[in-house]
Amino acid sequence: GAGVSQSPSNKVTEKGKDVELRCDPISGHTALYWYRQRLGQGLEFLIYFQGNSAPDKSGLPSDRFSAERTGESVSTLTIQRTQQEDSAVYLCANAVGAGANEQFFGPGTRLTVL
Amino acid sequence: RKEVEQDPGPFNVPEGATVAFNCTYSNSASQSFFWYRQDCRKEPKLLMSVYSSGNEDGRFTAQLNRASQYISLLIRDSKLSDSATYLCVVNPAGNNRKLIWGLGTSLAVNP
């Protein structure tokens, strides 16, 4: 069956440009998370969507970061005016529901800001 | 104190060795615990959940000590394919919203 997919797999951009990262979730998995993983670091929670509930945005590092998800469909993470410290792998994960134990990750988008 | 702390690593062991990783957590009210595995430049994947009574899956054994607030992962008869980073993950709220991820312990199994 199809897993979580993310696009693009790699993105190189110049400082100050905006980027949009996409996550295609597993059908029927209502919970969706975005994480950031810097080189050699652990996973950093960014944002969480559960169905039609208000998203938990408490992990977003600044107002340059935003994410959208309509219902249980595709999610996009947008970073405006990118900075070099935004360089990282951005991972999207799905879970069956709010109380699910296992998160299924996409392959990530490797963002490099020059 | 970090919310989740793991053995610093890296661990380099020969094939067939037994290796153990420990992880401590700071929130005594934490509800559920997991070990994930992350291969180099790949996404994390669930290895096993950790139950209060301890649980075993083949060569892997996970244990939880609530009193001391640590969990452990034991790998017996190490294989080359076990080489990866092992991530300790804690759910402090029991609702799978903000899992707290350790930095991981790197394991290299050598021939």
mmCIF file of C-alpha atoms in Angstrom:
data_model
loop_
_atom_site.group_PDB
_atom_site.id
_atom_site.type_symbol
_atom_site.label_atom_id
_atom_site.label_comp_id
_atom_site.label_asym_id
_atom_site.label_seq_id
_atom_site.Cartn_x
_atom_site.Cartn_y
_atom_site.Cartn_z
ATOM 1 C CA GLY A 1 0.000 0.000 0.000
ATOM 2 C CA ALA A 2 1.030 3.587 -0.462
ATOM 3 C CA GLY A 3 2.879 5.206 2.386
ATOM 4 C CA VAL A 4 3.465 8.839 3.183
ATOM 5 C CA SER A 5 5.030 10.717 0.313
ATOM 6 C CA GLN A 6 6.738 14.076 0.358
ATOM 7 C CA SER A 7 7.852 16.438 -2.350
ATOM 8 C CA PRO A 8 10.260 17.673 -3.355
ATOM 9 C CA SER A 9 12.817 15.230 -2.017
ATOM 10 C CA ASN A 10 15.495 17.910 -2.178
ATOM 11 C CA LYS A 11 15.203 21.674 -2.350
ATOM 12 C CA VAL A 12 18.007 24.172 -2.678
ATOM 13 C CA THR A 13 17.023 27.792 -2.353
ATOM 14 C CA GLU A 14 18.570 31.157 -1.784
ATOM 15 C CA LYS A 15 18.289 33.017 1.456
ATOM 16 C CA GLY A 16 15.191 35.179 1.498
ATOM 17 C CA LYS A 17 13.141 33.056 -0.893
ATOM 18 C CA ASP A 18 9.915 31.307 0.088
ATOM 19 C CA VAL A 19 9.573 27.528 -0.134
ATOM 20 C CA GLU A 20 6.610 25.196 -0.002
ATOM 21 C CA LEU A 21 6.927 21.580 1.056
ATOM 22 C CA ARG A 22 4.228 19.029 0.403
ATOM 23 C CA CYS A 23 3.066 15.938 2.270
ATOM 24 C CA ASP A 24 0.675 13.372 0.817
ATOM 25 C CA PRO A 25 -0.682 11.341 3.741
ATOM 26 C CA ILE A 26 -1.840 7.769 4.009
ATOM 27 C CA SER A 27 -5.538 7.504 3.276
ATOM 28 C CA GLY A 28 -7.553 7.280 6.474
ATOM 29 C CA HIS A 29 -4.745 8.413 8.772
ATOM 30 C CA THR A 30 -6.246 11.470 10.376
ATOM 31 C CA ALA A 31 -3.293 12.705 12.412
ATOM 32 C CA LEU A 32 -0.494 14.512 10.576
ATOM 33 C CA TYR A 33 2.713 15.936 11.991
ATOM 34 C CA TRP A 34 5.542 18.021 10.646
ATOM 35 C CA TYR A 35 9.003 17.705 12.165
ATOM 36 C CA ARG A 36 12.344 19.284 11.464
ATOM 37 C CA GLN A 37 15.615 17.418 11.836
ATOM 38 C CA ARG A 38 18.840 19.361 11.579
ATOM 39 C CA LEU A 39 22.025 17.517 10.754
ATOM 40 C CA GLY A 40 23.076 15.378 13.678
ATOM 41 C CA GLN A 41 20.130 16.498 15.779
ATOM 42 C CA GLY A 42 16.929 14.940 17.035
ATOM 43 C CA LEU A 43 13.442 15.471 15.707
ATOM 44 C CA GLU A 44 11.895 18.829 16.478
ATOM 45 C CA PHE A 45 8.098 18.966 16.535
ATOM 46 C CA LEU A 46 6.648 21.749 14.385
ATOM 47 C CA ILE A 47 2.891 21.328 13.991
ATOM 48 C CA TYR A 48 0.129 18.744 14.399
ATOM 49 C CA PHE A 49 -3.181 18.345 12.562
ATOM 50 C CA GLN A 50 -5.985 16.062 13.702
ATOM 51 C CA GLY A 51 -9.020 15.878 11.476
ATOM 52 C CA ASN A 52 -10.889 19.162 11.418
ATOM 53 C CA SER A 53 -9.671 20.286 14.840
ATOM 54 C CA ALA A 54 -7.600 23.439 15.194
ATOM 55 C CA PRO A 55 -3.943 22.535 14.570
ATOM 56 C CA ASP A 56 -1.368 22.584 17.334
ATOM 57 C CA LYS A 57 1.115 25.143 16.048
ATOM 58 C CA SER A 58 3.128 25.397 19.237
ATOM 59 C CA GLY A 59 6.299 24.003 17.663
ATOM 60 C CA LEU A 60 6.599 26.462 14.805
ATOM 61 C CA PRO A 61 9.865 28.347 15.417
ATOM 62 C CA SER A 62 8.789 31.703 13.990
ATOM 63 C CA ASP A 63 6.020 33.427 12.075
ATOM 64 C CA ARG A 64 7.909 32.682 8.877
ATOM 65 C CA PHE A 65 6.646 29.121 9.210
ATOM 66 C CA SER A 66 3.068 28.114 8.426
ATOM 67 C CA ALA A 67 1.253 24.941 7.456
ATOM 68 C CA GLU A 68 -2.089 24.088 5.995
ATOM 69 C CA ARG A 69 -4.145 20.956 5.754
ATOM 70 C CA THR A 70 -7.681 20.641 4.503
ATOM 71 C CA GLY A 71 -9.524 17.824 6.211
ATOM 72 C CA GLU A 72 -7.508 14.627 5.955
ATOM 73 C CA SER A 73 -5.812 15.478 2.691
ATOM 74 C CA VAL A 74 -2.534 16.939 1.547
ATOM 75 C CA SER A 75 -0.594 19.226 3.845
ATOM 76 C CA THR A 76 1.816 21.976 2.871
ATOM 77 C CA LEU A 77 4.503 23.546 5.020
ATOM 78 C CA THR A 78 5.540 27.010 3.902
ATOM 79 C CA ILE A 79 8.678 28.804 4.988
ATOM 80 C CA GLN A 80 8.844 32.455 4.062
ATOM 81 C CA ARG A 81 12.023 34.480 3.714
ATOM 82 C CA THR A 82 14.191 31.435 4.299
ATOM 83 C CA GLN A 83 17.305 31.706 6.434
ATOM 84 C CA GLN A 84 20.386 29.509 6.471
ATOM 85 C CA GLU A 85 19.363 28.074 9.843
ATOM 86 C CA ASP A 86 16.231 26.685 8.162
ATOM 87 C CA SER A 87 18.435 24.132 6.396
ATOM 88 C CA ALA A 88 17.297 20.722 7.606
ATOM 89 C CA VAL A 89 15.278 17.678 6.677
ATOM 90 C CA TYR A 90 11.557 18.307 7.049
ATOM 91 C CA LEU A 91 9.656 15.148 7.879
ATOM 92 C CA CYS A 92 5.935 14.532 7.657
ATOM 93 C CA ALA A 93 4.377 11.757 9.729
ATOM 94 C CA ASN A 94 0.919 10.206 9.880
ATOM 95 C CA ALA A 95 -0.876 8.312 12.587
ATOM 96 C CA VAL A 96 -4.187 6.519 12.424
ATOM 97 C CA GLY A 97 -5.709 8.830 15.003
ATOM 98 C CA ALA A 98 -5.019 11.034 18.000
ATOM 99 C CA GLY A 99 -4.464 8.090 20.283
ATOM 100 C CA ALA A 100 -2.433 5.999 17.882
ATOM 101 C CA ASN A 101 0.932 4.733 19.006
ATOM 102 C CA GLU A 102 2.788 4.490 15.733
ATOM 103 C CA GLN A 103 3.756 7.330 13.449
ATOM 104 C CA PHE A 104 4.517 6.580 9.821
ATOM 105 C CA PHE A 105 7.047 8.914 8.304
ATOM 106 C CA GLY A 106 7.544 10.124 4.790
ATOM 107 C CA PRO A 107 11.052 10.172 3.313
ATOM 108 C CA GLY A 108 11.460 13.850 4.088
ATOM 109 C CA THR A 109 12.414 16.942 2.145
ATOM 110 C CA ARG A 110 16.037 17.991 2.464
ATOM 111 C CA LEU A 111 16.103 21.784 2.414
ATOM 112 C CA THR A 112 19.319 23.670 1.829
ATOM 113 C CA VAL A 113 19.304 27.430 2.115
ATOM 114 C CA LEU A 114 22.362 29.041 0.560
ATOM 115 C CA ARG B 1 17.799 18.326 32.324
ATOM 116 C CA LYS B 2 16.643 17.311 28.853
ATOM 117 C CA GLU B 3 13.207 15.764 28.596
ATOM 118 C CA VAL B 4 14.635 12.625 27.016
ATOM 119 C CA GLU B 5 18.277 11.661 27.264
ATOM 120 C CA GLN B 6 20.039 8.754 25.662
ATOM 121 C CA ASP B 7 23.407 7.060 25.896
ATOM 122 C CA PRO B 8 25.844 9.241 23.970
ATOM 123 C CA GLY B 9 27.202 6.476 21.715
ATOM 124 C CA PRO B 10 28.386 5.640 19.180
ATOM 125 C CA PHE B 11 28.446 1.949 19.939
ATOM 126 C CA ASN B 12 30.746 -0.213 17.844
ATOM 127 C CA VAL B 13 30.201 -3.922 18.411
ATOM 128 C CA PRO B 14 31.121 -7.132 16.587
ATOM 129 C CA GLU B 15 28.518 -9.321 14.995
ATOM 130 C CA GLY B 16 26.875 -11.586 17.527
ATOM 131 C CA ALA B 17 27.398 -9.219 20.436
ATOM 132 C CA THR B 18 24.733 -8.158 22.886
ATOM 133 C CA VAL B 19 24.298 -4.421 23.263
ATOM 134 C CA ALA B 20 22.066 -2.367 25.525
ATOM 135 C CA PHE B 21 20.890 1.225 25.257
ATOM 136 C CA ASN B 22 19.406 3.252 28.059
ATOM 137 C CA CYS B 23 17.181 6.278 27.947
ATOM 138 C CA THR B 24 15.986 8.498 30.783
ATOM 139 C CA TYR B 25 12.988 10.813 30.778
ATOM 140 C CA SER B 26 12.195 13.740 33.031
ATOM 141 C CA ASN B 27 8.388 13.814 33.103
ATOM 142 C CA SER B 28 7.227 11.278 35.653
ATOM 143 C CA ALA B 29 3.691 11.473 34.256
ATOM 144 C CA SER B 30 4.789 10.184 30.858
ATOM 145 C CA GLN B 31 2.359 7.664 29.516
ATOM 146 C CA SER B 32 3.880 5.715 26.693
ATOM 147 C CA PHE B 33 7.295 4.917 25.353
ATOM 148 C CA PHE B 34 8.762 3.725 22.103
ATOM 149 C CA TRP B 35 11.969 2.815 20.365
ATOM 150 C CA TYR B 36 12.286 3.955 16.765
ATOM 151 C CA ARG B 37 15.052 3.072 14.374
ATOM 152 C CA GLN B 38 16.512 5.525 11.876
ATOM 153 C CA ASP B 39 18.874 4.393 9.158
ATOM 154 C CA CYS B 40 21.351 6.853 7.720
ATOM 155 C CA ARG B 41 19.566 9.549 5.701
ATOM 156 C CA LYS B 42 16.253 7.736 6.078
ATOM 157 C CA GLU B 43 13.087 8.419 8.019
ATOM 158 C CA PRO B 44 12.458 6.937 11.487
ATOM 159 C CA LYS B 45 10.465 3.732 11.747
ATOM 160 C CA LEU B 46 8.859 2.216 14.813
ATOM 161 C CA LEU B 47 10.917 -0.620 16.226
ATOM 162 C CA MET B 48 8.806 -1.430 19.237
ATOM 163 C CA SER B 49 6.605 0.014 21.906
ATOM 164 C CA VAL B 50 7.708 -0.346 25.507
ATOM 165 C CA TYR B 51 5.240 -1.810 27.983
ATOM 166 C CA SER B 52 5.350 -1.693 31.756
ATOM 167 C CA SER B 53 5.832 -5.436 31.983
ATOM 168 C CA GLY B 54 8.645 -5.401 29.457
ATOM 169 C CA ASN B 55 8.317 -6.871 26.013
ATOM 170 C CA GLU B 56 10.349 -8.903 23.596
ATOM 171 C CA ASP B 57 10.349 -9.107 19.834
ATOM 172 C CA GLY B 58 12.804 -11.661 18.555
ATOM 173 C CA ARG B 59 16.310 -10.458 19.400
ATOM 174 C CA PHE B 60 15.018 -7.191 20.821
ATOM 175 C CA THR B 61 13.887 -6.654 24.414
ATOM 176 C CA ALA B 62 12.508 -3.404 25.777
ATOM 177 C CA GLN B 63 12.021 -2.619 29.441
ATOM 178 C CA LEU B 64 10.510 0.238 31.402
ATOM 179 C CA ASN B 65 11.417 1.302 34.925
ATOM 180 C CA ARG B 66 8.926 3.941 36.009
ATOM 181 C CA ALA B 67 10.441 4.422 39.441
ATOM 182 C CA SER B 68 13.800 5.385 37.960
ATOM 183 C CA GLN B 69 12.281 6.914 34.837
ATOM 184 C CA TYR B 70 14.270 5.021 32.287
ATOM 185 C CA ILE B 71 13.687 2.636 29.462
ATOM 186 C CA SER B 72 16.123 0.258 27.880
ATOM 187 C CA LEU B 73 16.610 -1.627 24.647
ATOM 188 C CA LEU B 74 18.610 -4.838 24.515
ATOM 189 C CA ILE B 75 19.732 -6.315 21.221
ATOM 190 C CA ARG B 76 21.024 -9.874 21.288
ATOM 191 C CA ASP B 77 23.083 -11.582 18.601
ATOM 192 C CA SER B 78 23.708 -8.339 16.723
ATOM 193 C CA LYS B 79 23.519 -8.411 12.943
ATOM 194 C CA LEU B 80 25.206 -6.107 10.458
ATOM 195 C CA SER B 81 21.732 -4.925 9.488
ATOM 196 C CA ASP B 82 21.139 -3.656 13.026
ATOM 197 C CA SER B 83 23.516 -0.770 12.306
ATOM 198 C CA ALA B 84 21.379 2.354 12.662
ATOM 199 C CA THR B 85 20.482 5.109 15.079
ATOM 200 C CA TYR B 86 18.035 4.099 17.807
ATOM 201 C CA LEU B 87 15.684 6.800 18.985
ATOM 202 C CA CYS B 88 14.038 6.806 22.379
ATOM 203 C CA VAL B 89 10.594 8.414 22.199
ATOM 204 C CA VAL B 90 8.322 9.432 25.045
ATOM 205 C CA ASN B 91 4.713 10.520 24.965
ATOM 206 C CA PRO B 92 4.271 12.710 28.043
ATOM 207 C CA ALA B 93 0.588 13.379 27.557
ATOM 208 C CA GLY B 94 -0.748 10.046 26.439
ATOM 209 C CA ASN B 95 -2.476 11.508 23.424
ATOM 210 C CA ASN B 96 0.246 11.037 20.823
ATOM 211 C CA ARG B 97 0.421 14.727 20.059
ATOM 212 C CA LYS B 98 3.861 15.889 21.013
ATOM 213 C CA LEU B 99 6.115 12.954 21.168
ATOM 214 C CA ILE B 100 9.442 13.878 22.710
ATOM 215 C CA TRP B 101 12.349 12.457 20.749
ATOM 216 C CA GLY B 102 15.775 11.645 22.064
ATOM 217 C CA LEU B 103 18.817 12.501 19.969
ATOM 218 C CA GLY B 104 19.459 8.855 19.288
ATOM 219 C CA THR B 105 22.248 6.393 19.887
ATOM 220 C CA SER B 106 24.280 5.272 16.931
ATOM 221 C CA LEU B 107 25.066 1.574 16.612
ATOM 222 C CA ALA B 108 27.598 0.133 14.212
ATOM 223 C CA VAL B 109 27.807 -3.658 14.023
ATOM 224 C CA ASN B 110 31.086 -4.749 12.506
ATOM 225 C CA PRO B 111 31.905 -8.012 10.725
#
